[in-house]
Amino acid sequence: MTKVGFIGLGVMGNSMAKHLQASGHELFVYNRTQSKANELVGLGAKWCETPREVAEQADVIMTIVGYPQDVEEVYFGDDGVFAGVHTDSLLIDLTTSTPTLAIRISETAKEKGIKSLDAPVSGGDLGAKEARLTTMVGGEEAAFSQAEPLLKAFSAKVTLMGPAGAGQHTKMANQIMIAGTMTGMVELLAYAKAASLDLQTVLDTVGGGAAANWSLANYGPRILKGDYSPGFFAKHFLKDLKIALDEAGKLEVPLPGAELAARLYQELCDSGYGDDGTQALIKLWKKFT
Amino acid sequence: MTKVGFIGLGVMGNSMAKHLQASGHELFVYNRTQSKANELVGLGAKWCETPREVAEQADVIMTIVGYPQDVEEVYFGDDGVFAGVHTDSLLIDLTTSTPTLAIRISETAKEKGIKSLDAPVSGGDLGAKEARLTTMVGGEEAAFSQAEPLLKAFSAKVTLMGPAGAGQHTKMANQIMIAGTMTGMVELLAYAKAASLDLQTVLDTVGGGAAANWSLANYGPRILKGDYSPGFFAKHFLKDLKIALDEAGKLEVPLPGAELAARLYQELCDSGYGDDGTQALIKLWKKFT
């Protein structure tokens, strides 16, 4: 049994923390909106007033918050994680954030003589609920070995990708791929509708061949039902794409497809749909909805 | 046993014709380059000097050639299919071609009192070889019922999508989706390489989650081996995308992702790689190869 701190109890974090608790670990939790911790606290988790307090009481501190600036505040703020760490602390940031910030956290941790990992996840709300996430880890072997059994509480696959930042880079590669499946999927549906095809038959037919992909299989049926509820927020996908493009700029890799997707998701968020799921991208094709 | 005419014996057509022959049908074949028919003729197929001769001798005439202008020539030329048809003829164009041309063939067939279908396929060289193609059919029920058992000789799935042209429209929707998976895949690999990640580990990790898709699973490993041989020619995918964009223009559906893919594949073909497989798109990222 490990004393696990968990900071960030949104759609993803809540499910992940519950799996850790169900595995028998002692939980110390913090969230900006306290009410989201009620269920976990009711199940025995200890509420902490600040990220610092979480770090003081737990040995492994996991964080999954919204944006890189939130990660920065949670780790480096006056009441942040680094203000509370002790010799045995292992820090694991599960947020999809920048490789640059992951490296900065890793360097600060090293200065303090403690371990840290970047470990963003993929698989959405359902993956978190069913403990089937894919977790992409950056950091050192020793930290990975210690973290692996804990991460497996909510992951189907946990992989060490390389040094600090490599987890975030892998997640960026993942989101760059999804940029293509999401734009392709909505264009496929918009075209098929305009061509007067039966959309369910189209999904059944093209979904089994060379066009098959996870986005089409999972979001296609939701779109046909008019279900735009968030498995994954459109605004968070836009955040991820902006990080990917920023990093790609530093690496001098042109990503025209991801750039296009970012422009479209920006337009979607500017139109007030940022709190919808990523499948709401189809709303830009007004004749469709 | 049916007298089946087969016109167009490229990578796809040769495999498909062999499955028809193996199913016990009597084959009448024609190809612009005669040598490609040698194997089939050796197995008992009858060589014909023109598409007209094929149509005169066979009852069901299948065609799978390169470009819409080739389809036009094969059907409407002086020595074309329509010059040789008889009362019992059923025409099936398996080429990925324009919905407009499919409708024109259908109307001409109706004037002559015969049946016709557009029935483009998806699944590539391997799908054709292993009789696992997805076949998307446009036309009337009676023609479909007659054609279905023959099409199943090389298809895992045969679906009537709607009236004449609906097969081609479905194939266009299919290619629009693949435009997204192909651009996403090459950008994912280019980014991952620039970020110094191990590419095989990246494929293993992201390929099992929300980024999963057929292109990544099938072409990712080929790219890592430097294998750019054509499962599906880059120049033919560019042709498909141009048809899709042209049709989308008529339907007033914006397809920015497919447009981007068409620009990239145009650049690839202009650089002399049109006879490579579609996975050669990665060659535009020069640091990769």
XYZ file of C-alpha atoms in Angstrom:
578
model
C 0.000 0.000 0.000
C 1.336 3.382 -1.019
C 0.388 6.869 0.160
C -0.741 8.347 -3.165
C -1.487 12.033 -3.629
C -3.881 12.862 -6.441
C -4.309 16.427 -7.700
C -6.927 17.147 -10.374
C -10.275 15.381 -10.134
C -11.927 16.133 -13.474
C -13.572 13.509 -15.708
C -10.265 11.648 -16.131
C -8.713 12.211 -12.694
C -11.762 11.101 -10.746
C -11.891 7.714 -12.497
C -8.140 7.197 -12.208
C -8.076 8.080 -8.494
C -10.936 5.667 -7.848
C -8.983 2.802 -9.441
C -5.982 3.626 -7.210
C -8.241 3.670 -4.170
C -9.885 0.392 -5.201
C -6.381 -1.117 -5.469
C -5.945 -0.457 -1.742
C -3.790 2.687 -1.771
C -4.236 5.495 0.764
C -5.344 8.606 -1.107
C -4.626 12.298 -0.411
C -6.582 14.488 -2.800
C -6.810 18.097 -3.895
C -8.871 19.793 -6.593
C -9.517 23.472 -7.384
C -13.271 22.837 -7.076
C -13.556 20.945 -3.801
C -16.981 19.418 -4.467
C -15.520 17.149 -7.148
C -13.591 15.354 -4.382
C -16.730 14.534 -2.346
C -17.220 11.033 -3.694
C -13.584 10.015 -3.160
C -13.534 11.551 0.320
C -16.730 9.655 1.092
C -14.848 6.483 0.134
C -12.010 7.313 2.532
C -9.650 9.652 0.660
C -8.173 12.458 2.760
C -8.900 16.005 1.552
C -5.924 18.398 1.494
C -6.230 22.192 1.303
C -3.312 22.704 -1.108
C -1.035 20.776 -3.509
C 1.729 21.407 -0.940
C -0.244 19.571 1.742
C -0.757 16.635 -0.655
C 3.020 16.497 -1.263
C 3.736 16.683 2.470
C 1.496 13.703 3.275
C 1.854 11.379 0.262
C 4.899 9.570 -1.128
C 3.798 9.375 -4.755
C 2.108 12.528 -6.064
C 0.095 12.310 -9.278
C -1.280 15.363 -11.065
C -3.736 15.670 -13.942
C -4.961 19.211 -14.488
C -6.051 21.248 -17.519
C -3.405 23.434 -19.109
C 0.405 23.785 -18.852
C -0.073 26.977 -16.805
C -2.126 24.917 -14.305
C 0.679 22.335 -14.133
C 3.160 25.144 -13.515
C 1.032 26.606 -10.700
C 0.447 23.181 -9.105
C 4.176 22.353 -9.032
C 5.922 25.717 -8.655
C 3.289 27.859 -6.842
C 3.822 29.051 -3.238
C 1.472 26.293 -2.077
C 2.611 23.953 -4.821
C 3.920 20.392 -4.863
C 7.597 21.370 -4.721
C 6.975 23.334 -1.517
C 5.879 20.112 0.193
C 8.097 17.342 -1.198
C 10.340 15.202 0.992
C 13.212 12.757 0.366
C 11.000 9.868 -0.725
C 8.705 11.804 -3.074
C 7.980 10.526 -6.573
C 6.193 13.061 -8.785
C 4.107 11.903 -11.766
C 2.444 14.461 -14.035
C -0.337 12.761 -16.013
C -1.484 16.001 -17.650
C -0.945 16.352 -21.399
C 1.457 19.274 -21.189
C 4.609 20.585 -22.859
C 7.802 18.500 -23.102
C 9.644 21.698 -22.085
C 7.722 21.965 -18.813
C 8.176 18.219 -18.198
C 11.944 18.718 -18.470
C 11.814 21.732 -16.122
C 9.891 19.732 -13.501
C 12.397 16.880 -13.893
C 15.372 19.236 -13.405
C 13.854 20.851 -10.307
C 13.104 17.390 -8.890
C 16.706 16.325 -9.498
C 18.013 19.405 -7.708
C 15.893 18.390 -4.729
C 17.137 14.791 -4.953
C 13.721 13.305 -5.772
C 12.273 11.310 -8.669
C 9.811 12.520 -11.296
C 8.062 11.313 -14.455
C 5.911 12.784 -17.205
C 3.162 10.262 -17.969
C 0.329 11.574 -20.153
C -2.458 9.144 -20.957
C -4.620 8.328 -23.963
C -8.022 6.638 -24.111
C -10.521 9.260 -23.000
C -13.250 9.148 -20.360
C -14.192 5.551 -21.151
C -10.583 4.364 -21.037
C -10.176 5.999 -17.605
C -13.438 4.535 -16.326
C -12.548 1.031 -17.514
C -8.847 1.225 -16.525
C -7.801 0.741 -20.143
C -5.643 3.839 -20.643
C -2.418 3.909 -22.633
C 0.213 5.663 -20.513
C 3.331 7.121 -22.161
C 6.131 7.727 -19.705
C 9.239 9.919 -19.812
C 11.934 9.760 -17.140
C 14.507 7.460 -15.567
C 14.277 3.684 -15.185
C 14.285 3.665 -11.373
C 11.359 6.079 -11.172
C 9.528 4.120 -13.882
C 9.949 0.812 -12.016
C 8.483 2.358 -8.873
C 5.584 3.993 -10.747
C 4.636 1.151 -13.088
C 2.490 -0.932 -10.676
C 0.598 2.209 -9.617
C 0.016 3.368 -13.196
C -1.287 -0.093 -14.055
C -4.204 0.525 -11.678
C -5.810 2.546 -14.505
C -3.810 1.585 -17.616
C -3.925 -1.299 -20.058
C -0.469 -0.338 -21.331
C 2.347 1.547 -19.595
C 5.493 2.222 -21.650
C 8.737 4.009 -20.825
C 9.390 6.067 -23.962
C 12.704 7.703 -23.022
C 14.089 10.464 -20.770
C 12.086 13.341 -19.233
C 9.769 14.860 -21.862
C 9.573 11.662 -23.954
C 6.143 10.827 -22.532
C 4.842 14.230 -23.606
C 6.496 13.949 -27.035
C 4.806 10.562 -27.560
C 1.454 12.032 -26.539
C 1.990 14.840 -29.055
C 2.678 12.252 -31.770
C -0.547 10.527 -30.708
C -2.567 13.762 -30.956
C -1.019 14.594 -34.354
C -2.355 11.234 -35.610
C -5.799 11.914 -34.123
C -5.865 15.325 -35.832
C -5.953 13.333 -39.077
C -8.595 10.824 -38.020
C -10.909 13.554 -36.666
C -10.745 15.844 -39.710
C -11.003 12.844 -42.045
C -14.022 11.502 -40.187
C -16.060 14.710 -40.228
C -15.241 15.332 -43.900
C -16.266 11.751 -44.739
C -19.622 12.247 -42.993
C -20.240 15.705 -44.461
C -19.509 14.406 -47.979
C -21.596 11.247 -47.551
C -24.567 13.260 -46.294
C -24.321 15.718 -49.189
C -24.179 12.749 -51.599
C -27.461 11.443 -50.077
C -25.904 8.205 -48.840
C -27.324 6.372 -45.837
C -24.827 7.310 -43.128
C -25.221 4.196 -40.976
C -24.587 1.995 -44.029
C -21.551 4.127 -44.881
C -20.118 3.664 -41.362
C -20.755 -0.079 -41.519
C -19.164 -0.351 -44.963
C -16.079 1.882 -44.836
C -15.458 1.193 -41.130
C -14.364 -2.372 -41.856
C -11.754 -1.676 -44.529
C -8.720 0.473 -45.197
C -10.488 3.552 -43.778
C -10.997 1.899 -40.363
C -9.927 3.918 -37.317
C -10.758 4.430 -33.647
C -12.300 7.906 -34.124
C -14.679 6.661 -36.802
C -15.684 3.598 -34.760
C -16.213 5.571 -31.534
C -17.368 9.031 -32.616
C -19.135 8.193 -35.904
C -22.098 6.552 -34.133
C -22.240 9.368 -31.542
C -22.450 11.991 -34.299
C -25.255 10.058 -36.025
C -27.168 10.153 -32.712
C -26.445 13.880 -32.313
C -24.447 13.131 -29.142
C -21.788 15.812 -28.695
C -21.172 15.219 -24.974
C -17.482 15.328 -24.077
C -15.487 12.115 -23.926
C -12.656 14.544 -24.481
C -13.210 18.329 -24.496
C -12.720 20.105 -27.835
C -10.912 22.927 -25.962
C -8.424 20.461 -24.482
C -7.721 18.893 -27.871
C -7.060 22.402 -29.219
C -4.625 22.950 -26.316
C -2.831 19.697 -27.212
C -2.591 20.637 -30.895
C -1.148 24.054 -30.002
C 1.518 22.384 -27.852
C 2.286 19.922 -30.665
C 2.640 22.729 -33.216
C 4.801 24.781 -30.869
C 7.113 21.809 -30.243
C 7.137 20.902 -33.935
C 8.197 24.483 -34.669
C 11.179 24.100 -32.336
C 12.038 20.769 -33.979
C 11.545 22.298 -37.452
C 9.002 19.644 -38.501
C 6.188 20.964 -40.726
C 2.780 19.587 -39.682
C 0.273 20.982 -42.198
C -2.445 18.486 -41.237
C -2.195 19.221 -37.513
C -2.110 22.952 -38.331
C -5.328 22.637 -40.292
C -6.951 20.695 -37.436
C -5.855 23.393 -34.961
C -7.416 26.098 -37.174
C -10.687 24.144 -37.349
C -10.790 23.426 -33.583
C -9.975 27.103 -32.914
C -12.984 28.046 -35.067
C -15.107 25.496 -33.181
C -14.050 26.865 -29.771
C -14.516 30.466 -30.973
C -18.077 29.469 -31.975
C -18.761 28.464 -28.357
C -18.389 24.680 -28.644
C -15.148 24.248 -26.651
C -16.947 22.350 -23.877
C -18.393 19.845 -26.356
C -16.558 16.635 -27.186
C -14.023 16.566 -30.020
C -16.641 14.969 -32.309
C -18.484 18.340 -32.327
C -16.043 19.366 -35.077
C -18.809 18.302 -37.486
C -20.751 21.397 -36.342
C -18.512 23.508 -38.594
C -20.270 21.766 -41.524
C -23.537 23.571 -40.914
C -25.594 21.613 -43.413
C -24.828 18.475 -41.433
C -26.265 19.294 -38.032
C -20.963 -21.065 -64.092
C -21.067 -17.657 -65.704
C -19.232 -16.304 -68.737
C -17.341 -13.441 -67.092
C -15.454 -10.818 -69.057
C -12.613 -9.112 -67.199
C -10.983 -5.952 -68.524
C -7.982 -4.490 -66.709
C -5.389 -6.878 -65.299
C -3.218 -4.678 -63.106
C -2.216 -5.524 -59.507
C -5.860 -5.532 -58.389
C -7.557 -6.925 -61.498
C -5.222 -9.901 -61.865
C -5.945 -11.124 -58.318
C -9.679 -10.535 -58.681
C -9.890 -12.340 -62.022
C -7.996 -15.300 -60.568
C -10.546 -15.639 -57.770
C -13.376 -15.629 -60.343
C -11.568 -18.272 -62.377
C -10.911 -20.371 -59.259
C -14.651 -20.167 -58.499
C -15.283 -22.020 -61.765
C -16.366 -19.194 -64.064
C -15.356 -19.042 -67.714
C -13.134 -15.998 -68.219
C -12.775 -13.687 -71.238
C -9.980 -11.210 -70.656
C -8.531 -8.041 -72.167
C -5.745 -5.728 -71.014
C -3.922 -2.857 -72.737
C -0.615 -4.633 -72.078
C -1.304 -8.185 -73.254
C 1.565 -9.842 -71.327
C -0.215 -9.211 -68.026
C -2.909 -11.685 -69.158
C -0.421 -14.511 -69.751
C -0.873 -16.223 -66.393
C -4.692 -16.168 -66.599
C -4.659 -17.367 -70.194
C -2.295 -20.155 -69.129
C -4.952 -21.151 -66.579
C -7.647 -21.293 -69.269
C -8.953 -17.724 -69.710
C -9.720 -16.720 -73.295
C -7.800 -13.699 -74.598
C -9.865 -11.097 -76.491
C -8.417 -8.440 -78.816
C -10.741 -5.623 -77.698
C -13.206 -4.717 -74.930
C -15.916 -5.122 -77.594
C -14.910 -8.749 -78.161
C -15.056 -9.341 -74.383
C -18.604 -7.905 -74.313
C -19.645 -10.014 -77.312
C -18.543 -13.263 -75.682
C -19.249 -12.797 -71.971
C -22.527 -12.221 -70.122
C -21.138 -10.311 -67.155
C -18.432 -7.776 -68.015
C -16.215 -6.430 -65.224
C -13.779 -3.558 -65.709
C -11.054 -2.201 -63.459
C -8.737 0.230 -65.233
C -6.750 3.309 -64.144
C -8.402 6.661 -64.745
C -11.909 7.896 -65.612
C -10.722 8.598 -69.183
C -9.692 4.920 -69.431
C -13.154 3.867 -68.239
C -14.704 6.155 -70.845
C -12.571 4.676 -73.624
C -13.229 1.088 -72.494
C -17.020 1.599 -72.480
C -17.697 4.193 -75.174
C -14.761 3.686 -77.604
C -15.286 2.305 -81.142
C -14.055 -1.057 -79.910
C -15.544 -0.540 -76.493
C -17.857 -2.578 -74.297
C -21.054 -0.884 -75.470
C -20.215 -1.825 -79.080
C -20.369 -5.515 -78.109
C -23.154 -5.833 -75.545
C -26.186 -8.078 -76.030
C -29.587 -8.494 -74.333
C -28.236 -10.452 -71.346
C -25.225 -8.248 -70.602
C -24.537 -7.063 -67.044
C -21.820 -4.394 -66.844
C -19.865 -3.850 -63.602
C -17.262 -1.102 -63.365
C -14.932 -1.822 -60.435
C -12.647 1.143 -61.185
C -12.635 4.013 -58.697
C -14.027 6.635 -61.050
C -16.415 9.583 -61.059
C -20.044 9.280 -59.907
C -20.919 11.365 -62.976
C -19.395 8.815 -65.359
C -21.052 5.964 -63.430
C -24.428 7.624 -64.015
C -23.633 8.137 -67.715
C -22.734 4.437 -68.135
C -25.915 3.497 -66.283
C -28.066 5.686 -68.551
C -26.490 4.318 -71.720
C -26.993 0.758 -70.442
C -30.666 1.505 -69.724
C -31.154 2.873 -73.243
C -29.798 -0.448 -74.535
C -32.040 -2.408 -72.163
C -29.193 -3.927 -70.157
C -28.097 -3.841 -66.508
C -25.116 -2.012 -65.041
C -23.482 -1.298 -61.677
C -20.683 0.869 -60.330
C -18.773 -1.205 -57.771
C -15.442 0.283 -56.654
C -13.461 -1.722 -54.122
C -11.324 -0.968 -51.085
C -8.634 -3.076 -49.429
C -5.562 -2.760 -51.642
C -3.326 -5.388 -53.215
C -3.441 -7.637 -50.166
C -7.243 -7.444 -49.921
C -7.514 -8.443 -53.593
C -5.024 -11.283 -53.194
C -6.812 -12.665 -50.131
C -10.366 -12.051 -51.458
C -11.091 -9.691 -48.563
C -12.120 -6.561 -50.484
C -14.920 -4.231 -49.445
C -17.114 -3.612 -52.498
C -19.418 -0.569 -52.605
C -22.156 -0.907 -55.173
C -24.409 1.612 -56.906
C -27.311 0.562 -59.134
C -30.607 -1.281 -59.128
C -31.607 -4.211 -56.901
C -32.045 -6.718 -59.755
C -28.568 -6.070 -61.115
C -27.138 -6.212 -57.588
C -28.751 -9.586 -56.870
C -27.269 -11.025 -60.040
C -23.813 -9.553 -59.373
C -23.513 -10.258 -55.649
C -22.400 -13.925 -55.809
C -19.780 -13.043 -58.433
C -18.456 -10.065 -56.445
C -18.187 -12.286 -53.385
C -15.513 -14.302 -55.191
C -13.059 -11.548 -54.213
C -14.899 -9.544 -51.529
C -15.387 -9.974 -47.795
C -18.208 -7.425 -47.894
C -20.501 -6.406 -50.762
C -23.015 -3.639 -50.054
C -25.630 -1.951 -52.229
C -25.250 1.727 -51.307
C -27.991 3.241 -53.481
C -28.694 4.090 -57.139
C -26.107 4.454 -59.920
C -23.169 6.524 -58.681
C -23.712 5.637 -55.001
C -20.893 3.077 -55.100
C -18.501 5.747 -56.371
C -19.744 8.295 -53.815
C -19.124 5.795 -51.001
C -15.638 5.116 -52.308
C -14.994 8.874 -52.350
C -16.115 9.095 -48.698
C -13.720 6.204 -47.988
C -10.792 8.002 -49.662
C -11.607 11.268 -47.856
C -11.230 9.369 -44.568
C -7.941 7.816 -45.716
C -6.624 11.273 -46.664
C -6.780 11.996 -42.923
C -5.174 8.759 -41.748
C -2.307 9.059 -44.273
C -1.401 12.691 -43.525
C -1.798 12.071 -39.786
C 0.421 8.986 -39.936
C 3.329 10.606 -41.778
C 3.191 13.702 -39.542
C 3.160 11.469 -36.448
C 6.272 9.628 -37.678
C 8.096 12.790 -38.785
C 7.432 14.428 -35.400
C 8.389 11.312 -33.398
C 11.655 10.970 -35.296
C 12.535 14.641 -34.792
C 11.768 14.210 -31.063
C 14.286 11.309 -30.966
C 11.675 8.734 -29.955
C 12.099 5.068 -30.832
C 9.697 4.699 -33.750
C 8.859 1.029 -33.276
C 7.958 1.696 -29.625
C 5.842 4.665 -30.744
C 3.930 2.473 -33.240
C 3.414 -0.207 -30.581
C 2.222 2.349 -28.021
C -0.016 4.753 -29.946
C -1.248 2.038 -32.329
C -3.283 0.396 -29.567
C -5.228 3.422 -28.337
C -7.364 6.277 -29.608
C -4.927 6.930 -32.479
C -5.357 3.407 -33.878
C -6.108 3.119 -37.590
C -5.601 0.817 -40.576
C -3.036 3.055 -42.314
C -0.840 3.225 -39.212
C -1.071 -0.530 -38.622
C -0.350 -1.442 -42.249
C 1.930 1.294 -43.579
C 3.729 2.332 -40.361
C 5.816 -0.872 -40.265
C 6.499 -0.676 -44.033
C 7.837 2.893 -43.650
C 10.106 1.824 -40.766
C 11.540 -0.866 -43.072
C 11.970 1.670 -45.893
C 9.470 -0.305 -47.998
C 7.719 2.078 -50.406
C 6.526 -0.576 -52.868
C 2.976 0.033 -54.048
C 0.111 -1.686 -52.290
C -1.779 1.225 -53.808
C -0.093 3.682 -56.207
C 0.371 7.255 -54.925
C -0.686 8.514 -58.395
C -3.972 6.606 -58.178
C -4.716 7.965 -54.708
C -4.100 11.477 -56.080
C -6.564 10.702 -58.890
C -9.144 9.574 -56.314
C -8.663 12.712 -54.216
C -9.095 14.922 -57.283
C -12.366 13.179 -58.118
C -13.526 13.551 -54.507
C -12.697 17.273 -54.470
C -14.383 17.806 -57.817
C -17.553 16.040 -56.622
C -17.425 17.853 -53.276
C -17.251 21.134 -55.184
C -20.435 20.239 -57.050
C -22.082 19.270 -53.739
C -20.738 22.459 -52.083
C -19.032 20.536 -49.267
C -15.712 22.054 -48.128
C -13.033 19.381 -47.598
C -9.943 21.227 -46.335
C -8.246 18.037 -45.095
C -8.699 16.182 -48.384
C -7.542 19.322 -50.227
C -4.374 19.413 -48.171
C -3.769 15.709 -48.841
C -4.270 16.286 -52.582
C -1.705 19.126 -52.527
C 0.805 16.886 -50.729
C 0.231 13.907 -53.054
C 0.522 16.254 -56.055
C 3.894 17.393 -54.719
C 4.900 13.748 -54.199
C 3.931 12.790 -57.758
C 5.617 15.912 -59.164
C 8.778 14.789 -57.352
C 8.711 11.527 -59.305
C 7.230 9.193 -56.673
C 3.792 8.587 -58.234
C 4.593 4.913 -58.846
C 5.481 4.360 -55.194
C 2.862 3.249 -52.685
C 0.779 5.838 -50.826
C 3.041 5.439 -47.758
C 5.799 7.208 -49.739
C 4.134 10.462 -48.663
C 6.698 10.468 -45.832
C 9.358 11.255 -48.487
C 8.156 14.874 -48.449
C 9.631 15.064 -44.915
C 13.203 14.907 -46.173
C 14.851 14.546 -42.771
C 12.904 11.321 -42.303
C 14.126 9.208 -45.180
